[in-house]
Amino acid sequence: MCPQSRALADLTIAEAADALHRGELTSLELTEAVLQRLLETEPILSAYTCVLAEQALDAARQADRHGGFSGGLRGIPVSLKDLYDVAGVVTTAGSASRKNAVATTDATVVARLRQHGAVITGKTATHEFALGVTTPAARNAWDPARIPGGSSGGAGASVAAGSSLGAFGTDTGCSIRLPASLNGVVGLKPTYGMVGRGGIVPLSWSHDHAGPIARTVADCALLLAAVAGPDERDPASCGAPAPAPSPGRWQDATGLRIGVPVNFFFEGADPEIETAVREAIGTLVSLGAKAVEVTVPQMELTLPVVLMSSLVEGAAYHRHSLMDGGELLGAEVRMLLKAGALLFGTEYTDARRVRTMVKRAVRAVFDDNELDALITPTNPIAALPAGQELYGDPPQPVINHYARLCCPFNITGQPAMSVPCGFTTNGLPVGMQIIGRPFGEETMFHLGHAFQAATTWHTRRPHLPLIPRFVLPTP
Amino acid sequence: MTERSIDVTALAKQAGITLLDGEREPVTAVVSSIIAAFGSLELGDTPEDVTLDPRWR
């Protein structure tokens, strides 16, 4: 389809890059269209905490002058979760306690995006210090009365709405994959250590991952390729490169073995979500994949491990603030961090021993069954109404539901990706989680892209009422 | 086995942290629930995961 026949803000990154390369589009036109969409949708979504409109337009003009649109990200509008440092801009981390925290240098990911000519549109809303799954400041692009998920909620809503073509978030227990799933877009948590976290405000060094959100698997592959690699500012950086984006080679799933869990991952799932994910598995099988039923042990232990690490490591990072009373922190995060400060070293060490058990168990499942990937729902329930804090019978904090199926792979460090695979009857997106072997991103891209080439879920766009008059939040 | 009780007010004092009005009960609930999740585990000689290395070697 000729890109001019569709709203420019609805293009995928690959489509926009292709149009730029052919000279059918300028980065300035594209960036203006995305900023216009942002103006129209922000009164409803509040996906952004800070819009860098002038800098974005300057970067777009520079990209047009520089030319050389030979692929990659040159001239492509991309947003950043407000945990990433951008030199000269406040990194709020969603907290009033950081309202004066102006970054002096770019985060490693931001520097790489600039090197690739990407256009930074601004910073997106996060649950305070990434410690939560609802992102109260922002709303879901498919139903603004509902949560966008979190903690990268603004990133997911922004990509779904077209106020950025791609976004970067962070994921400690589900925080890229969940907002991607709840907003009907793709979210990738790469293998631990593949994307450097230098210049990103941490929650839990053991489990934090940085990664992209975009409308398609192929776009996530482009974004990952631009930012992966060594980061001397991140002790966990492993220096491994990302696979070269090769969607032409990812057309079917012939020969790939996918594991379908018979325990834990479908338990308690909304029947509509289970049906959508099982139908997606059927699609992968029709594309040549071999599905194998598997049991994945130790999964009930994973949420306590991730909560323990997040609270204890988060409390260490915020210790001085907590000892000063922590009164600038929001009530929820302050309470959780104080709890983290009071947990015991013995239990924290036990959590790290459980990590060993979980990694061994998951590895055995992959090796014994010769799996290329595991397929699960991303989340067991769709987006809840904004403000709802408990769910289920007996009621539990919503984080217990939303992080449950994602967090095992923050422990193992495996790559995991949410791909849209359907909608509930009330129009809310459903996500399928594809989990690969460590550094198995290419196999995940292969499965995900083949699925998207055979389905149309990712082509649907939310129908937001557009409100043209709005004052941008600026630095 | 000695029954374990958690006094978050005392722990907070040792940690140099002040619990504000209304925080004692939710902090107790969070600390107790996490400790309970690990309390009955049989970890045997499973070592701590110290490397965080995701590679399966």
Short mmCIF file of C-alpha atoms in Angstrom, two decimals, chain A residues 256-260 281 284-285 289-294 370-375 447:
data_model
loop_
_atom_site.label_atom_id
_atom_site.label_comp_id
_atom_site.label_asym_id
_atom_site.label_seq_id
_atom_site.Cartn_x
_atom_site.Cartn_y
_atom_site.Cartn_z
CA LEU A 256 10.33 -25.00 14.68
CA ARG A 257 9.27 -26.77 17.87
CA ILE A 258 7.03 -24.79 20.22
CA GLY A 259 6.20 -25.81 23.78
CA VAL A 260 2.65 -25.32 25.05
CA ILE A 281 -0.84 -21.65 18.44
CA LEU A 284 1.71 -21.37 14.09
CA VAL A 285 1.13 -25.10 13.61
CA ALA A 289 5.55 -25.43 13.65
CA LYS A 290 5.43 -28.58 15.75
CA ALA A 291 3.53 -28.03 19.04
CA VAL A 292 4.62 -30.07 22.08
CA GLU A 293 2.81 -30.14 25.41
CA VAL A 294 5.19 -29.46 28.31
CA GLU A 370 14.19 -29.76 21.96
CA LEU A 371 12.13 -26.56 22.03
CA ASP A 372 12.81 -23.47 19.99
CA ALA A 373 10.23 -21.46 21.92
CA LEU A 374 7.49 -21.60 24.51
CA ILE A 375 4.07 -20.05 23.83
CA LEU A 447 7.78 -17.15 14.72
#
